[in-house]
Every structure is written in C-alpha cells, then in structure tokens.
Coordinates of C-alpha atoms and ligand atoms in Angstrom, one line a residue:
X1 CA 1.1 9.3 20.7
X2 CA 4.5 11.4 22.3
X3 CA 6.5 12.5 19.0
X4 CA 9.1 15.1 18.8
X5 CA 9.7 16.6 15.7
X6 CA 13.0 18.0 14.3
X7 CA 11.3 20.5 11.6
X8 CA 8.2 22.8 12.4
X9 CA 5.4 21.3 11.6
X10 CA 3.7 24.3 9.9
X11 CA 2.4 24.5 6.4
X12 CA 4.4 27.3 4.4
X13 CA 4.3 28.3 1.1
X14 CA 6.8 31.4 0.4
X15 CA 6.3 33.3 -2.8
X16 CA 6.8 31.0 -6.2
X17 CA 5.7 27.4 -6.3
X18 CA 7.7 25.6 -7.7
X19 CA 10.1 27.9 -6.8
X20 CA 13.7 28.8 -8.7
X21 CA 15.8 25.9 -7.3
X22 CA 13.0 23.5 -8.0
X23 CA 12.5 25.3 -11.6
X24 CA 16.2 24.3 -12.1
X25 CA 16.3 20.5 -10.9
X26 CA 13.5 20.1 -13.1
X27 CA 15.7 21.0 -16.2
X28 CA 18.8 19.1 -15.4
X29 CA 16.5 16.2 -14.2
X30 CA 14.6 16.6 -18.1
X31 CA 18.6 15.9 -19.3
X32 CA 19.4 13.1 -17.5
X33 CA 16.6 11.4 -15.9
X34 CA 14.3 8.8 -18.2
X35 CA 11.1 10.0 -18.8
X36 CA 9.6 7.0 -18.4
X37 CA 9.5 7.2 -14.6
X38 CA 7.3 10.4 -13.8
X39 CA 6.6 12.6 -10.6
X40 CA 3.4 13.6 -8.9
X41 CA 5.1 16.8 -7.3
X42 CA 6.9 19.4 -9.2
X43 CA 9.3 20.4 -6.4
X44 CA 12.4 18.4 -5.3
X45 CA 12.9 17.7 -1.4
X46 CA 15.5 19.2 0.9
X47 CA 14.2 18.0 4.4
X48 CA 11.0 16.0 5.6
X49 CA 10.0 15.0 9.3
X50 CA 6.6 14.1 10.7
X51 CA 4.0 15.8 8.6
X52 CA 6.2 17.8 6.8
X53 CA 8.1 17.6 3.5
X54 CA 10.6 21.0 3.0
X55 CA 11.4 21.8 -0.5
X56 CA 14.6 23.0 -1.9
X57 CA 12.8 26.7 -1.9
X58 CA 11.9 26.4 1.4
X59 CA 8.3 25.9 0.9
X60 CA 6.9 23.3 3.7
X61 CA 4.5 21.4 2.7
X62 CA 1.6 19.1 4.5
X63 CA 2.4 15.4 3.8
X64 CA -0.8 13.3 2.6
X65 CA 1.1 10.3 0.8
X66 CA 4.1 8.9 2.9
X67 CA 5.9 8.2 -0.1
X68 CA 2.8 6.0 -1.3
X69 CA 2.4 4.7 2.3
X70 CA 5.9 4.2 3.2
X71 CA 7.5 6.7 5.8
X72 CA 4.4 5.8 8.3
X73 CA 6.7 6.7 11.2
X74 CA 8.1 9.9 9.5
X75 CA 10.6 10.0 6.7
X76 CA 13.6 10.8 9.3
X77 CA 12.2 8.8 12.6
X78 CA 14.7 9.7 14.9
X79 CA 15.2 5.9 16.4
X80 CA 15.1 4.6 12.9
X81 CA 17.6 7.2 11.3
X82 CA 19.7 6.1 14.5
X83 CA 19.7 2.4 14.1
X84 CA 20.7 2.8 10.3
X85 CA 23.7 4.9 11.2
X86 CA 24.7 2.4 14.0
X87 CA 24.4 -0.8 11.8
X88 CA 26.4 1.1 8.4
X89 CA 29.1 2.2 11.1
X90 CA 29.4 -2.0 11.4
X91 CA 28.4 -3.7 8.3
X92 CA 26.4 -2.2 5.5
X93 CA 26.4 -5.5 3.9
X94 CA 27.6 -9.0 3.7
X95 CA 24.9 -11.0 2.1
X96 CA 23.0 -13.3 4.0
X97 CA 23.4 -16.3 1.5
X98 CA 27.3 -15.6 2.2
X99 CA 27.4 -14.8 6.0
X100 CA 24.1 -14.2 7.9
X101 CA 23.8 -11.9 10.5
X102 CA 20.9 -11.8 13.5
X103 CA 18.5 -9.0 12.6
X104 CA 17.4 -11.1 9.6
X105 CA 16.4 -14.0 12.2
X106 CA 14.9 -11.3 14.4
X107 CA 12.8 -9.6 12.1
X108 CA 11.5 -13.4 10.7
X109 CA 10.6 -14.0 14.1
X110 CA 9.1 -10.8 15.0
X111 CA 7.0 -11.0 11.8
X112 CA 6.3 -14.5 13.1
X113 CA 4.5 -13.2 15.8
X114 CA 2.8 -9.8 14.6
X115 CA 1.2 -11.7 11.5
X116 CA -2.6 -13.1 12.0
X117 CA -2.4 -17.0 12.8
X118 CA -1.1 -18.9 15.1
X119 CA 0.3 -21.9 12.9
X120 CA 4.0 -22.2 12.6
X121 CA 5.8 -19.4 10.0
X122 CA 8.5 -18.4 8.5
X123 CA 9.6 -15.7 6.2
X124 CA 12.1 -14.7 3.7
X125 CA 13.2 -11.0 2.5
X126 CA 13.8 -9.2 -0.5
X127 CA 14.0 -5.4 -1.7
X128 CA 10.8 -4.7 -3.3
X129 CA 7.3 -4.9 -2.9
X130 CA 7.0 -6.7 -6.6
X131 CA 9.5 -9.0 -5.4
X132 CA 8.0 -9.9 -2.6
X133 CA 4.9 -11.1 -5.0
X134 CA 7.4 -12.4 -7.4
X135 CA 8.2 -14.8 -4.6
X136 CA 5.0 -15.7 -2.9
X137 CA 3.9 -17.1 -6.0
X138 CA 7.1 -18.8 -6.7
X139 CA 6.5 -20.5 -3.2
X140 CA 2.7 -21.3 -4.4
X141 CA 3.9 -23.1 -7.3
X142 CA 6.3 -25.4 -5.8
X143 CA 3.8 -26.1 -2.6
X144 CA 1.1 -26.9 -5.2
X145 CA 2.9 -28.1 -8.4
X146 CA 0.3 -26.2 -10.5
X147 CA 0.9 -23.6 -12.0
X148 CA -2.4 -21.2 -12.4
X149 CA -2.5 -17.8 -10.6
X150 CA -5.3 -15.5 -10.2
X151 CA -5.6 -11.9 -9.1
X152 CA -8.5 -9.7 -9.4
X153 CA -10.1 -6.4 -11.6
X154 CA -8.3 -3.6 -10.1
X155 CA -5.6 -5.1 -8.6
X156 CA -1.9 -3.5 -8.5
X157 CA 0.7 -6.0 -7.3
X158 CA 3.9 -4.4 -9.2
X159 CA 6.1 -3.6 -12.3
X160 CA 8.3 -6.4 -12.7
X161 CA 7.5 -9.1 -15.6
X162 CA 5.0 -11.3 -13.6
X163 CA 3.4 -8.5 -11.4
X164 CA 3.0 -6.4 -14.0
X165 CA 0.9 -9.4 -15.6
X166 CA -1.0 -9.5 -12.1
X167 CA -1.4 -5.9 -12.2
X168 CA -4.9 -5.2 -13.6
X169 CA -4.6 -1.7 -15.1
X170 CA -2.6 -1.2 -18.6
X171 CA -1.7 2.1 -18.7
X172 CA 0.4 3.4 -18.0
X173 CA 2.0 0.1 -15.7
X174 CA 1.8 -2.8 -19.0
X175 CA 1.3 -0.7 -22.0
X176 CA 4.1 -1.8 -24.4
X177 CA 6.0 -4.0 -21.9
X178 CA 4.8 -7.4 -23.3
X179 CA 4.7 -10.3 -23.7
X180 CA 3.5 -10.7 -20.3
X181 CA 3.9 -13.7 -17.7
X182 CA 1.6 -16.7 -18.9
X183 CA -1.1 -18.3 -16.3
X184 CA -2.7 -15.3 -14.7
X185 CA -6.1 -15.4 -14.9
X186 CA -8.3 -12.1 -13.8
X187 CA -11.1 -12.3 -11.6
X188 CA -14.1 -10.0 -10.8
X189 CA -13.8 -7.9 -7.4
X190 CA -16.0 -7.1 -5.2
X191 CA -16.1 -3.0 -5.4
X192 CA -19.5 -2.6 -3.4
X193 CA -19.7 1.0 -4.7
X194 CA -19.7 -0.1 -8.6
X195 CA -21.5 -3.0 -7.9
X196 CA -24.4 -3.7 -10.8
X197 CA -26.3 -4.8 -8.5
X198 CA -26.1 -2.7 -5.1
X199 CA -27.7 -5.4 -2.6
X200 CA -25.0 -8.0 -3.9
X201 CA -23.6 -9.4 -0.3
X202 CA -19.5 -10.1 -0.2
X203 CA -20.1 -13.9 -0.2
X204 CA -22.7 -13.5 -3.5
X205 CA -19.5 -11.5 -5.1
X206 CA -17.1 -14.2 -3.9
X207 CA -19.1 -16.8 -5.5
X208 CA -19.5 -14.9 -8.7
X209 CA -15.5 -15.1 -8.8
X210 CA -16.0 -18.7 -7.4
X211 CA -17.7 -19.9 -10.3
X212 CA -15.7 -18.4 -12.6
X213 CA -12.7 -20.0 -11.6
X214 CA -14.2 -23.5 -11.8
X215 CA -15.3 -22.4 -14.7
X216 CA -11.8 -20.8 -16.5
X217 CA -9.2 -22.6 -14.5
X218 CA -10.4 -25.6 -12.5
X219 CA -9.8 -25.3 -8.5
X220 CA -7.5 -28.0 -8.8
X221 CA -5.1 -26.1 -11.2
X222 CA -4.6 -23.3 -9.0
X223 CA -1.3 -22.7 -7.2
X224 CA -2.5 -19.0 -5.8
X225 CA -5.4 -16.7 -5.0
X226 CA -3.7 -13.2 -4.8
X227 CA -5.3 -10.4 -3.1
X228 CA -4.9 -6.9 -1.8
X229 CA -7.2 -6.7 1.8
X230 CA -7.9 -2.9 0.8
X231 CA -6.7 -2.4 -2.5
X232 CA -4.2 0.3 -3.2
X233 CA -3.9 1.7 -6.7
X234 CA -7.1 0.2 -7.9
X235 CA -8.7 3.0 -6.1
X236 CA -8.5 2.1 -2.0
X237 CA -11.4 -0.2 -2.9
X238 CA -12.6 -2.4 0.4
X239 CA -14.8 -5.1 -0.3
X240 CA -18.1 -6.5 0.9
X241 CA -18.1 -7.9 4.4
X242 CA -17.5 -11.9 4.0
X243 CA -16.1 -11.6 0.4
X244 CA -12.1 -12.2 1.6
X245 CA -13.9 -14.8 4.0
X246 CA -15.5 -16.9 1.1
X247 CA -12.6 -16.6 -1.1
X248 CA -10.5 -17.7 1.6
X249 CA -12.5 -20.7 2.9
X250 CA -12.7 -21.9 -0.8
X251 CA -9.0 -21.9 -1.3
X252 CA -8.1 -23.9 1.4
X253 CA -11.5 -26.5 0.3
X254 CA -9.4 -26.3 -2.8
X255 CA -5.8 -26.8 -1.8
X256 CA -5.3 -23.5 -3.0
X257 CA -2.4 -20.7 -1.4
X258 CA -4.4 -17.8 -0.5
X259 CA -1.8 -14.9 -0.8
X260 CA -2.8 -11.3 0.7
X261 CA -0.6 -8.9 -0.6
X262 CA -0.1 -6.4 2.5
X263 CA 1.9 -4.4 0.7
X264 CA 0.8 -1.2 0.6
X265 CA -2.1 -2.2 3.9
X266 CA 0.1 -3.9 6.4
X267 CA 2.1 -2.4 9.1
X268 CA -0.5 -0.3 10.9
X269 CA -1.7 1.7 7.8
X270 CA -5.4 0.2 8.1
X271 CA -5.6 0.2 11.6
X272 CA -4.3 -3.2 12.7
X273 CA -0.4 -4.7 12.1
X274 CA -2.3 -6.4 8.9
X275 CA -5.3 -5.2 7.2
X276 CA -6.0 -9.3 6.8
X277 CA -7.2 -8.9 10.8
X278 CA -9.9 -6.4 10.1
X279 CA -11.4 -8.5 7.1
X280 CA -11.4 -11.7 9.5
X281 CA -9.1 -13.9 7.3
X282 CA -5.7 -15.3 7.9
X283 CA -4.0 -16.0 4.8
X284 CA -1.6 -18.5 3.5
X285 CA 1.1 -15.7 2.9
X286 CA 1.1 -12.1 3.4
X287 CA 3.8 -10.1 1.2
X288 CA 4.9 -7.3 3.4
X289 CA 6.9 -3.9 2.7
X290 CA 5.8 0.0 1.6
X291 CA 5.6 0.7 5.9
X292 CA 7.7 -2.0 6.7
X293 CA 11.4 -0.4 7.2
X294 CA 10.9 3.7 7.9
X295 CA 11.9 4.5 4.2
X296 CA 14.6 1.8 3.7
X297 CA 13.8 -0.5 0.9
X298 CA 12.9 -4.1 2.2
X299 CA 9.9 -6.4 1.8
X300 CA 9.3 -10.0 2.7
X301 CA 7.0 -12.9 2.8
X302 CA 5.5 -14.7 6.0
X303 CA 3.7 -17.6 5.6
X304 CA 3.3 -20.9 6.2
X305 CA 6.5 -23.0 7.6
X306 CA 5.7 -26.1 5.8
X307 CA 4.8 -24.0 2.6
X308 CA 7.8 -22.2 2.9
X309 CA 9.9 -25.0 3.3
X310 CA 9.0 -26.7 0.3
X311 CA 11.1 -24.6 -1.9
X312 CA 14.6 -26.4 -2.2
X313 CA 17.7 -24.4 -0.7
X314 CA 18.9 -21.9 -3.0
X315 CA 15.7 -21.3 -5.0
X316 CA 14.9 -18.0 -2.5
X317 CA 17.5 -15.0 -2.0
X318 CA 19.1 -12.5 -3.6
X319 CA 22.0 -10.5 -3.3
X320 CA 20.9 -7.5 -1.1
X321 CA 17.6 -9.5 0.1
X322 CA 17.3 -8.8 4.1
X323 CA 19.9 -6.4 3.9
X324 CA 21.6 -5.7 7.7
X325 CA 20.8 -1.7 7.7
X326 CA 17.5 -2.3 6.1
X327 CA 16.7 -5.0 8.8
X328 CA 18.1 -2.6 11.6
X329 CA 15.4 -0.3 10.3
X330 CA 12.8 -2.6 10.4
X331 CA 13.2 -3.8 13.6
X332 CA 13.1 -0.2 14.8
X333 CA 10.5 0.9 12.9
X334 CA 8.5 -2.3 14.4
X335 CA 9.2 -1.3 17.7
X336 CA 8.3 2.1 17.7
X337 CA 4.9 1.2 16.4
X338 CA 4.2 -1.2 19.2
X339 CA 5.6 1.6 21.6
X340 CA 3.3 4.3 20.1
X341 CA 0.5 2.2 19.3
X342 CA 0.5 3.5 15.3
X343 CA -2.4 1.3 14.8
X344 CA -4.6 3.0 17.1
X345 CA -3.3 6.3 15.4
X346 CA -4.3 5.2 12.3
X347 CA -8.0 4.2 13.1
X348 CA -8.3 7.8 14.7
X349 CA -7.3 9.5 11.7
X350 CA -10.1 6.9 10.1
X351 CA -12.4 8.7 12.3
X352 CA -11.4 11.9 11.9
X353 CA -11.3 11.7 8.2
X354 CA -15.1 10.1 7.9
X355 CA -16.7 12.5 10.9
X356 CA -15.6 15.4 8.3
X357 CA -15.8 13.9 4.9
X358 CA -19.6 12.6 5.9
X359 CA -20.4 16.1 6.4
X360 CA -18.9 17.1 3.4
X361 CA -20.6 14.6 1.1
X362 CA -24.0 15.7 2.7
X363 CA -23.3 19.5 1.3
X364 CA -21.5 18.6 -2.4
X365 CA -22.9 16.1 -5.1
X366 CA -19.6 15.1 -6.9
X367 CA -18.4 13.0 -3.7
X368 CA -19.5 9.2 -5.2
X369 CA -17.7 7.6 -2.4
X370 CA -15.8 8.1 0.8
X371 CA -14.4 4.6 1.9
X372 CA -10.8 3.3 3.5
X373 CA -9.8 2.0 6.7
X374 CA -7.2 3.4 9.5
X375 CA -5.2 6.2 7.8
X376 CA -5.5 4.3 4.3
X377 CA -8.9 6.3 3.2
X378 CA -10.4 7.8 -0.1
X379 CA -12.9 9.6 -2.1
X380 CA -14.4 8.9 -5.1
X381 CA -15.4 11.9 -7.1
X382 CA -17.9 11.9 -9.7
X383 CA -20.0 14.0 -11.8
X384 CA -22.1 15.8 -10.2
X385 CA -25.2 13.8 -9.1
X386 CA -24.3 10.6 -11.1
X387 CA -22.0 7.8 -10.6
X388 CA -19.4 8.7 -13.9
X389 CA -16.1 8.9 -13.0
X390 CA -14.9 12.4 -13.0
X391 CA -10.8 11.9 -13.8
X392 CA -10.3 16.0 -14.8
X393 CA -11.8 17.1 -11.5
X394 CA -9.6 14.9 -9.4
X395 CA -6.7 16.3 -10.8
X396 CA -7.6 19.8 -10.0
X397 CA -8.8 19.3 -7.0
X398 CA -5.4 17.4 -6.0
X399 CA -3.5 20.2 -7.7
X400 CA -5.5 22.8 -6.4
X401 CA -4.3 21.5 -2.9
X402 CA -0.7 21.2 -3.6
X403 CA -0.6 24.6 -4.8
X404 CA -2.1 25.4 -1.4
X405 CA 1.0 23.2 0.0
X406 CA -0.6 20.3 0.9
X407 CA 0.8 16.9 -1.2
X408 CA -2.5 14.7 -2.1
X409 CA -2.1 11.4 -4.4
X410 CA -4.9 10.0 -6.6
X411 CA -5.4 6.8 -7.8
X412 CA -8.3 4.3 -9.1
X413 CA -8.8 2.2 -12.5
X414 CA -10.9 5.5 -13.4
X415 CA -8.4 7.8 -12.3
X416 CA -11.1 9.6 -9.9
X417 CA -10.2 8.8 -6.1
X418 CA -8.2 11.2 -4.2
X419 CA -6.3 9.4 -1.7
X420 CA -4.7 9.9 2.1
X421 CA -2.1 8.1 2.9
X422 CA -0.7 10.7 6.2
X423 CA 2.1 9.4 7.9
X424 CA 0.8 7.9 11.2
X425 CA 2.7 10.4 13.4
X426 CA 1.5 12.9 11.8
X427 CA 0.1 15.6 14.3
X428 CA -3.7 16.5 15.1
X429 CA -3.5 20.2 14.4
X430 CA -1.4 19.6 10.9
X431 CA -4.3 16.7 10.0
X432 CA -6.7 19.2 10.5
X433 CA -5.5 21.9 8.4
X434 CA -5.1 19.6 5.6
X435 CA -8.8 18.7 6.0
X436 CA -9.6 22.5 5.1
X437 CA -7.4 22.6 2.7
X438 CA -8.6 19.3 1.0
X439 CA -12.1 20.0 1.5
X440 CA -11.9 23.8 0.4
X441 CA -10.5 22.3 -3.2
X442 CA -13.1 19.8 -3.8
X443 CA -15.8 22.6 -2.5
X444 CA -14.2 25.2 -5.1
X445 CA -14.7 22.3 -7.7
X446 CA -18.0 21.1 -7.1
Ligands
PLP501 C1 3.4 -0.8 -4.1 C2 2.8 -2.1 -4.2 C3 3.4 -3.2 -4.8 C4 4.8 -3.1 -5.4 O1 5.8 -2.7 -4.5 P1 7.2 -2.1 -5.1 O2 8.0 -1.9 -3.9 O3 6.8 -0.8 -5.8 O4 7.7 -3.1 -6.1 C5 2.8 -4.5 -4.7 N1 1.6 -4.6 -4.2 C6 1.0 -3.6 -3.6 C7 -0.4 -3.9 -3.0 C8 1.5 -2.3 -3.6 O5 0.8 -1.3 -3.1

C-alpha cells in the first residue's frame, strides 16, 4: 500500500474530551436535531483522513468504524475528493431517467465484471443501502411471481418499511414503527459460536433452515432467500463452512433468487471485492453500497441480466438514483482499490487483528469469541468464564477506548461484540496503537 496522508496520522487527545466546542454543538444539536437519530461519539468532526478523525477541539482521534464501514479508502481520498469536485464543476445532477450520462453505464459494467460469476449481469443504482434491498426483492418478485421472502435471526438489512420487516432485531430499528411489510418469514442462522449443539456442520444448519421453509412457506412460494455473507449488525457473525453453499444450491433446486446483501461486506472490507467469494457462492443478486463510493451516498444491485430484465421499464429508478458525482466517486474509489490492492490490505489487518486477539483470549476469560474476515472482525465478550452475554462491559470497554481517543463500534443481537471496521488505508503503526489501546480496555475490564 503507497498512501499519503493530508493530516498526521497520530492519536491526540488535548486536555477535555469532549471538549468546549463539542460541549456546545451538543446543545444546539439537543434544540434542533430529532432525538430519534442518536450518536455513538460525543464529539462533532472538523477534519478526517486516513486513520484519523479531528474533532472540533482538536482532539485526533484513531478511526476503528469508517463510518460503519464506509470511508474504506479514507473519508477525504484525495483521487476521490478530486473526481467529485471535477464532475459538480460539470453537472451535479440531471437524472438519469431524464438524460443519462456514462459513469452510470461505466460503473454497471465495472460492477459487471468485479462481482463473482461469470453469467451475463446487469445492475441498477439507488442512494441507500435499504434501497438497494428494497429493490432486489422488488426484482425477486417479479422474476418469480411469488411473493414470500425470507431473511434470517440476526439479520440487519435496513430502516425503511420492508427492511425494517427484514431486519431481525426490534429495538431500537422496529419498536413502534409498525405495521410492518407482510410475507417475511425468519429463519434460523447459522451462528457457530451459539450453536446448541457445537459439532452442528454448516450444511446440518442449512438444512435445519431448509426444512423449515418447506415447512412454513413452501419452496415453491418463495420469490427471495436474503442473506448477509458475514453479517454486520447482528454481531459480524460468519457462518459454518458450507452453510451459504447449501442454502444456495437449494434456492436455485427451488427456483428461488438467492440475494446476498453485500452491503456492509462487499467492496474489499472482508478481504475479497465480495465477501460472497470467500464463502464459495455466487448469488442471484448482490446489493452493494456502505464502501462502495468513498463517503458519497450510492448503492446498487448486480445480478442476473435476464432477472433484471424482467421488471417492466419504469418500475426501477428514482430521482437521484446513480447520481453523476456519486458515480464519479465510485468509479474512483473502484479504481484505487484495484491500484492499491485494498483487499489484500484487508486480509492483513485480519491477520494482524487474530495473531493479537488469540493471544489475548489465551490471558482473559470474558473474550467468548474473536471471529470476522479481512478488516470486518469482532469480539464477543462474555461473562467471565461462561457464554452469557455481557452488554455493560462492552460499553465500557468501547468507551473506555474512546476516552483514550480511539473510536470503537459495538454491535450484536446481545449488544456484546466490539467491532473493527478500520479504514483499509489505514496505516501499520496507527493499527497497532489501537490494538493497545483496545486490548488495554478489555484487560482493565476483565
Ligand atoms: C447498513 C446496511 C444496510 C442499510 O444500508 P443504509 O444505507 O443504511 O440504508 C443494509 N444491509 C446491510 C448488510 C447493512 O450493513
């Protein structure tokens, strides 16, 4: 990897944290902001590059979360922040169900090409993850003509009115927001480390979900299987080896469209362009976005062609869907992965991350779980010397590290998995020091 940065990439925490300027965001932000959408941080950013986020303070803090797995080349990538300034100086926007423009075509056929498979594709893009999902299933229902979907425990696939219904967890993403989209039905995953039985195999767990959609649904009532590879806010859970395999065999036996929801996996976060390459499947549709565009918001589907094509013209779009500046960003963004080989970046910091966490679960007994692939990786913290979730000590250990200046997210169904998300051009020294940092929380909480 050869990546300049524009701010020092040192960790820096100067006197009060938050400090006043943050204190005071924080109030005006309390006047005029809903509460209903919530921070992790309580300081408000001024500058971020590389591993580094600077607050308003001046504080510089270690980046662990990419914006939940977004900015993976950097949150002000020189090449990208130069594309988007050279496509708004032309056109910021002109829709491209009014007049198109090339970098929608480009991007389509790039994904086209970078997506597992070698049938034909196409693709079509939108503006948010949940709309991406919104639309693959839209796609599944009018390949199929049925109308049954089903996603899995632990699953996270959006806020919007039908991925909301596909998200597993209630609170805090349903609670309230009902009634929800009709048809979903909610499988069991395959979570090897809260397996019941701890010998299950992945194709044993895929048959359990197997039989329960012949018995629940019907195979032949099923428009889509959706699926994160690695999934995110559930808790970073990988499954059993040949579980996505099985799954994926039985859909197609079944005239079923296997959707992989890439969205917070894809683009080099687990190691490979798609996380579906690593689990030896190659879906129907993947639903891309998160690391797709540098920071810009954009997502897509790729799938397909003659599923794709099914839809009638006019039943895909949206106004700001594909939009030129977010597409200039993408293509950039694309680019400068292949250029800096991100995906190999990412399975280093994999091993980095499990050569020291391996040691650390050898020394303290409330690690449960270390698990992930490339720079997508967790630990699951529980009670010492049992498998109980331990939600309280997450927290603190997370916060302990921020107030150390080093940003960690947690996720999980039980609240209790701290996890990395770096940005992949993040350096070795900075990765390092967050290590220390990291692992001197969860050691002072242990
Ligand atoms: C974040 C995420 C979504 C939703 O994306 P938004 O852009 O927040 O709508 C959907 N699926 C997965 C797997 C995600 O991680």
């Amino acid at each position: 990897m050869d990546v300049t940065y524009r701010i020092t990439q040192k960790r820096d925490i100067n006197g009060a944290f938050p400090g006043t300027k943050s204190i005071e965001l924080a109030q005006r932000r309390s006047a005029a902001v809903a509460t209903g959408v919530s921070s992790a941080l309580p300081v408000y950013v001024a500058d971020a590059d590389g591993g580094i986020i600077v607050d308003v303070d001046g504080n510089s803090i270690i980046d662990l979360g990419s914006g939940i797995a977004v900015t993976s080349v950097g949150a002000s990538n020189e090449k990208v922040a130069a594309a988007v300034a050279a496509q708004a100086a032309r056109f910021t926007h002109t829709c491209f169900m009014v007049t198109p423009y090339e970098g929608y075509i480009e991007l389509a056929e790039k994904l086209a090409e970078i997506s597992p498979g070698t049938h034909a594709k196409k693709a079509v893009f939108f503006n948010s993850g949940s709309e991406a999902v919104e639309n693959a299933i839209k796609v599944a229902r009018v390949a199929t003509g049925r109308q049954a979907v089903v996603a899995f425990d632990h699953a996270y696939h959006g806020r919007t009115n039908l991925t909301m219904g596909l998200t597993a967890k209630a609170a805090p993403y349903k609670r309230g927001f009902g009634p929800l989209a009709s048809e979903i039905y909610r499988m069991p995953m395959s979570y090897p480390y809260r397996e019941e039985n701890p010998n299950i195999t992945g194709r044993e767990a895929a048959e359990r979900a197997i039989l329960a959609m012949e018995k629940q649904i019907g195979g032949d009532q099923i428009a889509a299987i959706i699926i994160e590879p690695i999934q995110g806010e559930g808790g970073f859970i990988v499954p059993a080896e040949g579980f996505l395999p099985r799954l994926s065999e039985w859909a197609t036996e079944q005239g079923i469209v296997f959707v992989a929801d890439e969205v917070q996996a894809g683009f080099c976060r687990a190691g490979a362009w798609f996380a579906s390459e690593i689990e030896g499947i190659v879906p129907d549709i993947i639903t891309v976005a998160k690391g797709i565009a540098g920071g810009m918001p954009l997502s897509g589907i790729v799938g397909r062609a003659e599923l794709l094509d099914s839809v009638h013209p006019g039943g895909l779009g949206g106004t700001y869907g594909g939009n030129p500046v977010a597409v200039a960003a993408a293509l950039e963004t694309i680019k400068f992965m292949e250029e800096q080989d991100l995906a190999g970046r990412a399975r280093e910091i994999e091993e980095q991350f499990f050569t020291r966490m391996r040691a650390l679960a050898n020394e303290v007994s409330i690690i449960g779980d270390i698990r992930g692939r490339g720079a997508m990786v967790a630990i699951e913290l529980v009670k010492a010397g049992s498998t109980e979730p331990d939600a309280e000590t997450t927290k603190k250990i997370a916060a302990d590290a921020l107030a150390a200046g080093v940003l960690i997210l947690t996720c999980g169904t039980y609240g209790n998995v701290i996890r990395l998300l770096p940005p992949l051009v993040i350096g070795d020294e900075l990765l390092a020091e967050a290590f220390e940092v990291l692992e001197g929380a969860i050691r002072a909480n242990a």
